[in-house]
Amino acid sequence: MRETWRWFGEFDPIPLDQVAQTGAQGIVSALHAVPYGEVWPRDAIFKRHSEISAAGFTWDVVESLPVHEDIKRGSGDLSTLFANYRQSLANLAAEGIKTVCYNFMPILDWTRTDLAAPMARGGTCLHFSAARMAAFEVHILGHEAARGEYHSDAIAAGDAWFAQSSEAKRAKLLHAIMSGLPGAYDRYDVNGLRDVLKTYDGLTHADLRTNLTRFLKEVIPTAADLGINMCIHPDDPPRDILGLPRIVSNQEDIRLILQAVDEGANGLTLCTGSLGSGAGNDLPAIARACADRIHFVHLRNVTKSVDGSFSEAAHLNGDVDLVAVINELLEVESRRDVDLPFRADHGHALLSDAQTQTQPGYTLIGRLRGLAELRGVICALS
Ligand code: DNO
């Protein structure tokens, strides 16, 4: 398995010469400053690639080439957006970058309610409290119907939290929920979020699936011609949120997507942390079932609670059996004769990490710890 490290370019306070000391060989990066829907210019790709190469790395994966919201909503004439996406793929292929990750989560990317939850022995982790998410949906956004979407314990605890929460705590919660979008993207305030949510009013799971299939039919043939493997990232958390449908949350969802355009170029980012926070998801089984179509791997762990909450755990300490997942992946690699790029996805904020304002979860020491542990597992199993 090929060790990679996510680097946010100009938005990353961790320079590549420090990343080099982690031992990772490849970089996962994106042009975060390009607005969604616009073509990634060839010269900007070249510049990023040169920086990465000059530091002694390969640029192995693009994460992400974002999909414009209009494509997810299926609204209006999408021909320019599809053409732009294809052009970005062509520009990436011309620079030799052949693995492209994306997601199809409406509006938000990953969602947490606490970006610095204290851990027992020091350091902090990212945390999703079903209670606070429920409080946000029900009380702050005013979506009474959301009560039906959460475990009764989470609803009760969320009501109690809201009743005693200060304005500052509510603002902090909004900030945490909005933090999943790296780079220069829109952050919404409560009214802005309400407005953008309205643009998805009435969109069902079936509609979103139709829109994803349409997107795949528009871009996968081009990707295949260019030798690019596309790999969809699962929903995080793998459940509907804010009343928005989500369609990449479990093994059956993934099966439908891979089948919708049944070609190798239509693949999966196996994210053990995102899928791992879904109660019914068996990660080694998903790895086995999707073996031929996994092109990129995020290794991360979570500890789940019955009410739907979860905390990001140390890479080898959570509910997901990462040793078993890695074992499956090593088999996939030998059968397909590929070297799958993986990265230690997220890390705790440990030791001096607290002094550097990184993208949430993308710490130096926490991820280095995760990578080192995973490297040990891979080495032992191989
Ligand atoms: C979170 C990441 C996601 C991922 C996108 C891919 O840390 O795994 O934000 O990059 O969902 O499109």
CSV table of C-alpha atoms and ligand atoms in Angstrom, one decimal:
chain,number,residue,atom,x,y,z
A,1,MET,CA,0.0,0.0,0.0
A,2,ARG,CA,1.3,3.4,-0.9
A,3,GLU,CA,1.6,5.9,1.9
A,4,THR,CA,0.2,9.3,1.1
A,5,TRP,CA,-0.5,12.5,3.1
A,6,ARG,CA,-3.2,15.0,2.5
A,7,TRP,CA,-1.7,18.5,1.9
A,8,PHE,CA,-3.9,21.6,1.4
A,9,GLY,CA,-1.4,23.7,-0.5
A,10,GLU,CA,-1.6,27.4,0.4
A,11,PHE,CA,-4.3,26.6,3.0
A,12,ASP,CA,-2.0,24.2,4.9
A,13,PRO,CA,0.3,25.4,7.7
A,14,ILE,CA,2.3,22.2,7.6
A,15,PRO,CA,5.1,22.6,5.0
A,16,LEU,CA,6.1,19.8,2.7
A,17,ASP,CA,9.5,19.5,4.3
A,18,GLN,CA,7.8,18.6,7.5
A,19,VAL,CA,5.5,16.1,5.7
A,20,ALA,CA,8.7,14.5,4.3
A,21,GLN,CA,9.7,13.6,7.8
A,22,THR,CA,6.6,11.4,8.2
A,23,GLY,CA,8.0,9.0,5.7
A,24,ALA,CA,4.9,9.3,3.4
A,25,GLN,CA,5.8,8.9,-0.3
A,26,GLY,CA,2.8,10.5,-2.0
A,27,ILE,CA,0.7,13.6,-1.7
A,28,VAL,CA,-3.1,14.0,-1.9
A,29,SER,CA,-4.0,17.5,-2.8
A,30,ALA,CA,-6.5,19.8,-4.5
A,31,LEU,CA,-6.8,23.3,-5.9
A,32,HIS,CA,-9.0,24.5,-3.1
A,33,ALA,CA,-9.1,28.1,-4.3
A,34,VAL,CA,-10.9,27.3,-7.6
A,35,PRO,CA,-14.6,27.9,-7.1
A,36,TYR,CA,-16.8,24.8,-7.5
A,37,GLY,CA,-17.8,24.2,-11.1
A,38,GLU,CA,-14.9,26.1,-12.7
A,39,VAL,CA,-12.2,24.4,-14.8
A,40,TRP,CA,-9.0,23.6,-12.9
A,41,PRO,CA,-6.4,25.5,-15.1
A,42,ARG,CA,-3.6,23.5,-16.5
A,43,ASP,CA,-1.0,25.9,-15.3
A,44,ALA,CA,-2.3,25.9,-11.7
A,45,ILE,CA,-2.2,22.1,-11.7
A,46,PHE,CA,1.3,22.2,-13.1
A,47,LYS,CA,2.4,24.7,-10.4
A,48,ARG,CA,1.0,22.5,-7.6
A,49,HIS,CA,2.5,19.4,-9.2
A,50,SER,CA,6.0,21.1,-9.4
A,51,GLU,CA,5.9,22.1,-5.7
A,52,ILE,CA,5.0,18.6,-4.7
A,53,SER,CA,7.7,17.1,-7.0
A,54,ALA,CA,10.3,19.6,-5.8
A,55,ALA,CA,9.7,18.4,-2.2
A,56,GLY,CA,10.4,14.8,-3.3
A,57,PHE,CA,6.9,13.5,-3.5
A,58,THR,CA,4.6,12.2,-6.1
A,59,TRP,CA,1.1,13.7,-6.5
A,60,ASP,CA,-0.9,10.5,-6.3
A,61,VAL,CA,-4.5,11.6,-5.7
A,62,VAL,CA,-6.7,14.6,-6.2
A,63,GLU,CA,-9.0,15.0,-3.2
A,64,SER,CA,-11.4,16.5,-4.2
A,65,LEU,CA,-12.5,17.6,-7.6
A,66,PRO,CA,-15.8,19.0,-6.2
A,67,VAL,CA,-19.1,18.5,-7.9
A,68,HIS,CA,-21.2,21.7,-8.2
A,69,GLU,CA,-24.4,21.8,-6.2
A,70,ASP,CA,-26.5,22.3,-9.4
A,71,ILE,CA,-25.3,18.8,-10.5
A,72,LYS,CA,-26.4,17.3,-7.2
A,73,ARG,CA,-29.7,19.2,-7.4
A,74,GLY,CA,-30.0,18.3,-11.1
A,75,SER,CA,-31.2,21.9,-11.8
A,76,GLY,CA,-31.0,23.8,-15.0
A,77,ASP,CA,-28.8,23.3,-18.0
A,78,LEU,CA,-25.8,21.4,-16.7
A,79,SER,CA,-23.9,21.0,-20.0
A,80,THR,CA,-21.3,23.7,-19.1
A,81,LEU,CA,-20.7,22.2,-15.6
A,82,PHE,CA,-20.3,18.7,-17.1
A,83,ALA,CA,-17.9,20.0,-19.8
A,84,ASN,CA,-15.9,21.9,-17.2
A,85,TYR,CA,-15.6,18.8,-15.1
A,86,ARG,CA,-14.4,16.8,-18.0
A,87,GLN,CA,-11.9,19.5,-18.9
A,88,SER,CA,-10.5,19.5,-15.4
A,89,LEU,CA,-10.0,15.7,-15.7
A,90,ALA,CA,-8.2,16.2,-19.0
A,91,ASN,CA,-6.0,18.9,-17.5
A,92,LEU,CA,-5.2,16.6,-14.6
A,93,ALA,CA,-4.5,13.6,-16.8
A,94,ALA,CA,-2.2,15.8,-18.9
A,95,GLU,CA,-0.2,16.3,-15.7
A,96,GLY,CA,-0.2,12.6,-15.0
A,97,ILE,CA,-2.6,12.6,-12.1
A,98,LYS,CA,-4.9,9.6,-12.5
A,99,THR,CA,-6.8,9.1,-9.3
A,100,VAL,CA,-9.6,11.6,-8.5
A,101,CYS,CA,-11.8,11.6,-5.3
A,102,TYR,CA,-15.1,13.4,-5.0
A,103,ASN,CA,-18.2,13.2,-3.0
A,104,PHE,CA,-21.9,13.7,-3.6
A,105,MET,CA,-23.1,15.0,-0.3
A,106,PRO,CA,-25.5,17.9,-0.7
A,107,ILE,CA,-24.2,21.2,0.7
A,108,LEU,CA,-22.0,19.9,3.5
A,109,ASP,CA,-19.1,17.6,3.5
A,110,TRP,CA,-18.1,15.8,6.7
A,111,THR,CA,-19.9,17.0,9.8
A,112,ARG,CA,-18.9,17.2,13.4
A,113,THR,CA,-20.3,19.0,16.4
A,114,ASP,CA,-17.0,19.4,18.3
A,115,LEU,CA,-13.6,20.0,16.8
A,116,ALA,CA,-11.6,19.7,20.0
A,117,ALA,CA,-13.2,17.2,22.3
A,118,PRO,CA,-10.8,16.4,25.2
A,119,MET,CA,-9.5,12.9,25.5
A,120,ALA,CA,-8.8,11.0,28.7
A,121,ARG,CA,-5.1,11.1,28.5
A,122,GLY,CA,-4.7,14.5,26.9
A,123,GLY,CA,-5.1,15.8,23.4
A,124,THR,CA,-8.3,16.3,21.5
A,125,CYS,CA,-10.4,14.6,18.9
A,126,LEU,CA,-13.2,15.4,16.5
A,127,HIS,CA,-16.6,14.4,17.9
A,128,PHE,CA,-20.1,14.0,16.6
A,129,SER,CA,-22.8,14.4,19.2
A,130,ALA,CA,-26.2,13.3,18.0
A,131,ALA,CA,-27.7,15.3,20.8
A,132,ARG,CA,-26.1,18.6,19.7
A,133,MET,CA,-26.8,17.9,16.0
A,134,ALA,CA,-30.4,17.2,16.9
A,135,ALA,CA,-30.5,20.5,18.9
A,136,PHE,CA,-29.1,22.3,16.0
A,137,GLU,CA,-31.6,21.0,13.5
A,138,VAL,CA,-34.6,21.2,15.8
A,139,HIS,CA,-34.0,24.4,17.8
A,140,ILE,CA,-31.5,26.5,15.8
A,141,LEU,CA,-32.8,25.7,12.3
A,142,GLY,CA,-36.3,25.2,13.5
A,143,HIS,CA,-36.9,21.9,11.8
A,144,GLU,CA,-39.3,20.1,14.1
A,145,ALA,CA,-39.5,17.2,11.7
A,146,ALA,CA,-35.9,16.4,12.5
A,147,ARG,CA,-37.1,14.9,15.8
A,148,GLY,CA,-38.0,11.8,13.9
A,149,GLU,CA,-34.5,11.5,12.6
A,150,TYR,CA,-32.7,11.0,15.9
A,151,HIS,CA,-32.6,8.4,18.7
A,152,SER,CA,-34.9,9.5,21.5
A,153,ASP,CA,-32.0,9.8,23.9
A,154,ALA,CA,-30.3,12.3,21.5
A,155,ILE,CA,-33.5,14.3,21.2
A,156,ALA,CA,-33.9,14.5,25.0
A,157,ALA,CA,-30.3,15.4,25.6
A,158,GLY,CA,-30.4,17.9,22.7
A,159,ASP,CA,-33.4,19.7,24.2
A,160,ALA,CA,-31.6,19.9,27.5
A,161,TRP,CA,-28.4,21.1,25.9
A,162,PHE,CA,-30.3,23.8,24.0
A,163,ALA,CA,-32.2,25.0,27.1
A,164,GLN,CA,-29.0,25.8,28.9
A,165,SER,CA,-26.7,26.8,26.0
A,166,SER,CA,-25.3,30.3,25.7
A,167,GLU,CA,-25.2,32.2,22.4
A,168,ALA,CA,-21.5,31.6,22.3
A,169,LYS,CA,-22.0,27.8,22.6
A,170,ARG,CA,-24.5,27.9,19.8
A,171,ALA,CA,-22.2,29.9,17.6
A,172,LYS,CA,-19.4,27.4,18.3
A,173,LEU,CA,-21.7,24.6,17.3
A,174,LEU,CA,-22.5,26.3,14.0
A,175,HIS,CA,-18.8,26.9,13.4
A,176,ALA,CA,-18.0,23.2,14.0
A,177,ILE,CA,-20.8,22.0,11.7
A,178,MET,CA,-19.6,24.4,8.9
A,179,SER,CA,-16.0,23.3,9.2
A,180,GLY,CA,-16.0,20.4,6.9
A,181,LEU,CA,-15.3,22.4,3.8
A,182,PRO,CA,-11.6,23.0,3.2
A,183,GLY,CA,-10.2,26.0,1.5
A,184,ALA,CA,-12.0,29.1,0.5
A,185,TYR,CA,-15.5,27.8,0.2
A,186,ASP,CA,-18.7,29.3,1.5
A,187,ARG,CA,-19.4,29.1,5.1
A,188,TYR,CA,-23.1,29.8,6.0
A,189,ASP,CA,-24.6,31.6,8.9
A,190,VAL,CA,-27.9,30.2,10.2
A,191,ASN,CA,-30.0,32.2,7.7
A,192,GLY,CA,-27.7,31.4,4.8
A,193,LEU,CA,-27.9,27.7,5.7
A,194,ARG,CA,-31.7,27.9,5.9
A,195,ASP,CA,-31.8,29.5,2.4
A,196,VAL,CA,-29.5,27.0,0.8
A,197,LEU,CA,-31.4,24.1,2.4
A,198,LYS,CA,-34.5,25.5,0.7
A,199,THR,CA,-32.9,24.9,-2.7
A,200,TYR,CA,-33.0,21.2,-1.9
A,201,ASP,CA,-36.6,21.2,-0.8
A,202,GLY,CA,-38.4,18.1,-2.0
A,203,LEU,CA,-35.3,16.3,-3.4
A,204,THR,CA,-35.6,12.6,-2.6
A,205,HIS,CA,-33.0,9.9,-2.3
A,206,ALA,CA,-34.2,8.6,-5.7
A,207,ASP,CA,-33.7,12.1,-7.2
A,208,LEU,CA,-30.2,12.4,-5.8
A,209,ARG,CA,-29.4,8.9,-7.1
A,210,THR,CA,-30.7,9.9,-10.6
A,211,ASN,CA,-28.5,13.0,-10.5
A,212,LEU,CA,-25.5,11.0,-9.5
A,213,THR,CA,-26.1,8.5,-12.3
A,214,ARG,CA,-26.4,11.3,-14.8
A,215,PHE,CA,-23.1,12.8,-13.5
A,216,LEU,CA,-21.4,9.4,-13.8
A,217,LYS,CA,-22.7,8.9,-17.3
A,218,GLU,CA,-21.3,12.3,-18.3
A,219,VAL,CA,-17.9,12.0,-16.8
A,220,ILE,CA,-16.9,8.3,-16.4
A,221,PRO,CA,-16.4,7.6,-20.2
A,222,THR,CA,-14.0,10.6,-20.4
A,223,ALA,CA,-12.2,9.5,-17.2
A,224,ALA,CA,-11.8,6.0,-18.6
A,225,ASP,CA,-10.4,7.4,-21.9
A,226,LEU,CA,-7.9,9.5,-19.9
A,227,GLY,CA,-6.9,6.6,-17.7
A,228,ILE,CA,-8.3,8.3,-14.6
A,229,ASN,CA,-10.0,6.3,-11.8
A,230,MET,CA,-12.7,8.3,-10.2
A,231,CYS,CA,-13.5,7.3,-6.6
A,232,ILE,CA,-16.5,8.5,-4.7
A,233,HIS,CA,-16.1,9.3,-1.0
A,234,PRO,CA,-18.8,8.0,1.3
A,235,ASP,CA,-21.1,10.2,3.3
A,236,ASP,CA,-19.8,11.4,6.7
A,237,PRO,CA,-21.6,10.6,8.9
A,238,PRO,CA,-23.4,8.0,6.8
A,239,ARG,CA,-26.9,9.2,7.4
A,240,ASP,CA,-29.3,11.9,6.2
A,241,ILE,CA,-28.5,15.2,7.8
A,242,LEU,CA,-30.3,18.6,7.9
A,243,GLY,CA,-33.1,17.0,6.0
A,244,LEU,CA,-30.9,16.3,3.1
A,245,PRO,CA,-30.8,12.9,1.5
A,246,ARG,CA,-27.6,11.0,1.4
A,247,ILE,CA,-26.9,8.1,-0.9
A,248,VAL,CA,-23.4,6.8,-0.2
A,249,SER,CA,-23.9,5.5,3.3
A,250,ASN,CA,-23.7,1.7,3.2
A,251,GLN,CA,-22.7,-1.4,1.1
A,252,GLU,CA,-26.0,-1.4,-0.8
A,253,ASP,CA,-25.7,2.3,-1.7
A,254,ILE,CA,-22.2,1.7,-3.0
A,255,ARG,CA,-23.3,-1.4,-5.0
A,256,LEU,CA,-25.9,0.6,-6.7
A,257,ILE,CA,-23.4,3.4,-7.6
A,258,LEU,CA,-20.8,1.0,-8.9
A,259,GLN,CA,-23.4,-0.8,-11.0
A,260,ALA,CA,-24.9,2.4,-12.4
A,261,VAL,CA,-21.9,2.8,-14.7
A,262,ASP,CA,-20.3,-0.6,-14.5
A,263,GLU,CA,-16.7,0.3,-15.4
A,264,GLY,CA,-13.4,0.2,-13.4
A,265,ALA,CA,-13.1,4.0,-13.7
A,266,ASN,CA,-16.2,4.4,-11.6
A,267,GLY,CA,-14.8,3.5,-8.2
A,268,LEU,CA,-14.8,4.0,-4.5
A,269,THR,CA,-12.7,5.8,-1.9
A,270,LEU,CA,-12.9,3.3,1.0
A,271,CYS,CA,-13.2,5.5,4.0
A,272,THR,CA,-13.2,3.4,7.1
A,273,GLY,CA,-14.0,6.2,9.4
A,274,SER,CA,-17.0,7.6,7.5
A,275,LEU,CA,-18.6,4.2,6.8
A,276,GLY,CA,-17.4,3.0,10.3
A,277,SER,CA,-19.7,5.4,12.1
A,278,GLY,CA,-22.8,3.7,10.6
A,279,ALA,CA,-24.1,1.1,13.0
A,280,GLY,CA,-24.7,-1.6,10.3
A,281,ASN,CA,-21.5,-1.2,8.3
A,282,ASP,CA,-19.1,-4.1,8.3
A,283,LEU,CA,-15.9,-2.6,6.8
A,284,PRO,CA,-13.9,-5.8,6.0
A,285,ALA,CA,-17.0,-7.1,4.2
A,286,ILE,CA,-17.4,-3.8,2.3
A,287,ALA,CA,-13.7,-3.9,1.3
A,288,ARG,CA,-14.2,-7.5,0.1
A,289,ALA,CA,-17.4,-6.7,-1.8
A,290,CYS,CA,-15.9,-3.6,-3.6
A,291,ALA,CA,-12.5,-5.1,-4.0
A,292,ASP,CA,-12.2,-4.5,-7.7
A,293,ARG,CA,-13.3,-0.9,-7.6
A,294,ILE,CA,-11.4,0.6,-4.6
A,295,HIS,CA,-8.9,3.1,-5.9
A,296,PHE,CA,-8.1,5.1,-2.8
A,297,VAL,CA,-8.3,4.3,0.9
A,298,HIS,CA,-8.8,6.5,4.0
A,299,LEU,CA,-7.9,4.6,7.2
A,300,ARG,CA,-9.4,6.0,10.3
A,301,ASN,CA,-11.3,4.8,13.3
A,302,VAL,CA,-14.3,5.7,15.4
A,303,THR,CA,-16.0,4.8,18.7
A,304,LYS,CA,-19.7,4.8,18.4
A,305,SER,CA,-22.5,5.3,20.9
A,306,VAL,CA,-26.0,3.8,20.7
A,307,ASP,CA,-27.6,7.2,20.2
A,308,GLY,CA,-25.7,7.7,17.0
A,309,SER,CA,-22.8,9.8,18.4
A,310,PHE,CA,-19.2,8.9,17.7
A,311,SER,CA,-15.7,10.1,18.5
A,312,GLU,CA,-12.7,9.8,16.3
A,313,ALA,CA,-10.6,7.1,17.9
A,314,ALA,CA,-6.9,6.4,17.6
A,315,HIS,CA,-6.3,4.5,14.4
A,316,LEU,CA,-6.1,1.0,16.0
A,317,ASN,CA,-8.4,1.6,19.0
A,318,GLY,CA,-11.9,2.1,17.7
A,319,ASP,CA,-14.8,0.0,16.6
A,320,VAL,CA,-13.5,-0.8,13.1
A,321,ASP,CA,-11.1,-3.7,12.8
A,322,LEU,CA,-8.5,-1.9,10.7
A,323,VAL,CA,-6.2,-4.9,10.8
A,324,ALA,CA,-8.9,-7.0,9.1
A,325,VAL,CA,-9.6,-4.2,6.6
A,326,ILE,CA,-5.9,-3.9,5.7
A,327,ASN,CA,-5.7,-7.7,5.3
A,328,GLU,CA,-8.5,-7.5,2.7
A,329,LEU,CA,-6.8,-4.6,1.0
A,330,LEU,CA,-3.5,-6.5,0.7
A,331,GLU,CA,-5.3,-9.3,-0.9
A,332,VAL,CA,-6.9,-6.9,-3.3
A,333,GLU,CA,-3.6,-5.5,-4.2
A,334,SER,CA,-2.0,-8.8,-5.0
A,335,ARG,CA,-4.9,-10.0,-7.0
A,336,ARG,CA,-5.2,-6.8,-9.0
A,337,ASP,CA,-1.4,-6.1,-9.0
A,338,VAL,CA,-1.9,-2.5,-7.8
A,339,ASP,CA,-0.4,-0.4,-5.1
A,340,LEU,CA,-3.4,1.3,-3.5
A,341,PRO,CA,-2.8,4.8,-2.2
A,342,PHE,CA,-3.9,5.2,1.4
A,343,ARG,CA,-3.7,7.9,3.9
A,344,ALA,CA,-4.0,8.0,7.7
A,345,ASP,CA,-7.2,10.0,7.6
A,346,HIS,CA,-7.5,12.6,10.3
A,347,GLY,CA,-5.5,12.5,13.5
A,348,HIS,CA,-6.0,13.6,17.1
A,349,ALA,CA,-4.5,16.9,18.1
A,350,LEU,CA,-1.6,15.7,20.2
A,351,LEU,CA,1.3,17.5,22.0
A,352,SER,CA,2.3,20.6,20.0
A,353,ASP,CA,-0.5,20.1,17.4
A,354,ALA,CA,-2.7,22.5,19.5
A,355,GLN,CA,-0.3,25.3,18.7
A,356,THR,CA,-0.9,25.1,14.9
A,357,GLN,CA,-4.1,26.0,13.3
A,358,THR,CA,-4.5,23.2,10.8
A,359,GLN,CA,-7.6,22.1,8.9
A,360,PRO,CA,-9.7,20.2,11.6
A,361,GLY,CA,-8.4,16.7,11.8
A,362,TYR,CA,-5.3,17.3,9.7
A,363,THR,CA,-2.7,17.6,12.4
A,364,LEU,CA,0.9,16.8,12.1
A,365,ILE,CA,1.7,14.7,15.1
A,366,GLY,CA,-1.7,13.0,15.4
A,367,ARG,CA,-1.6,11.9,11.8
A,368,LEU,CA,2.0,10.9,12.1
A,369,ARG,CA,1.0,8.6,15.0
A,370,GLY,CA,-1.8,7.1,12.9
A,371,LEU,CA,0.5,6.6,9.8
A,372,ALA,CA,3.2,5.0,11.9
A,373,GLU,CA,0.7,2.5,13.5
A,374,LEU,CA,-0.8,1.7,10.1
A,375,ARG,CA,2.6,1.3,8.6
A,376,GLY,CA,3.4,-1.3,11.3
A,377,VAL,CA,0.2,-3.2,10.6
A,378,ILE,CA,0.9,-3.2,6.9
A,379,CYS,CA,4.5,-4.3,7.4
A,380,ALA,CA,3.5,-7.1,9.7
A,381,LEU,CA,0.7,-8.4,7.5
A,382,SER,CA,2.8,-8.3,4.3
B,1,DNO,C1,-12.6,14.6,5.5
B,1,DNO,C2,-12.5,14.1,4.1
B,1,DNO,C3,-13.6,14.6,3.2
B,1,DNO,C4,-13.3,14.2,1.8
B,1,DNO,C5,-14.3,14.6,0.8
B,1,DNO,C6,-14.0,13.9,-0.5
B,1,DNO,O1,-11.7,14.7,6.2
B,1,DNO,O2,-12.3,12.8,4.1
B,1,DNO,O3,-13.7,15.9,3.3
B,1,DNO,O4,-12.1,14.9,1.4
B,1,DNO,O5,-15.6,14.2,1.2
B,1,DNO,O6,-14.8,14.5,-1.5
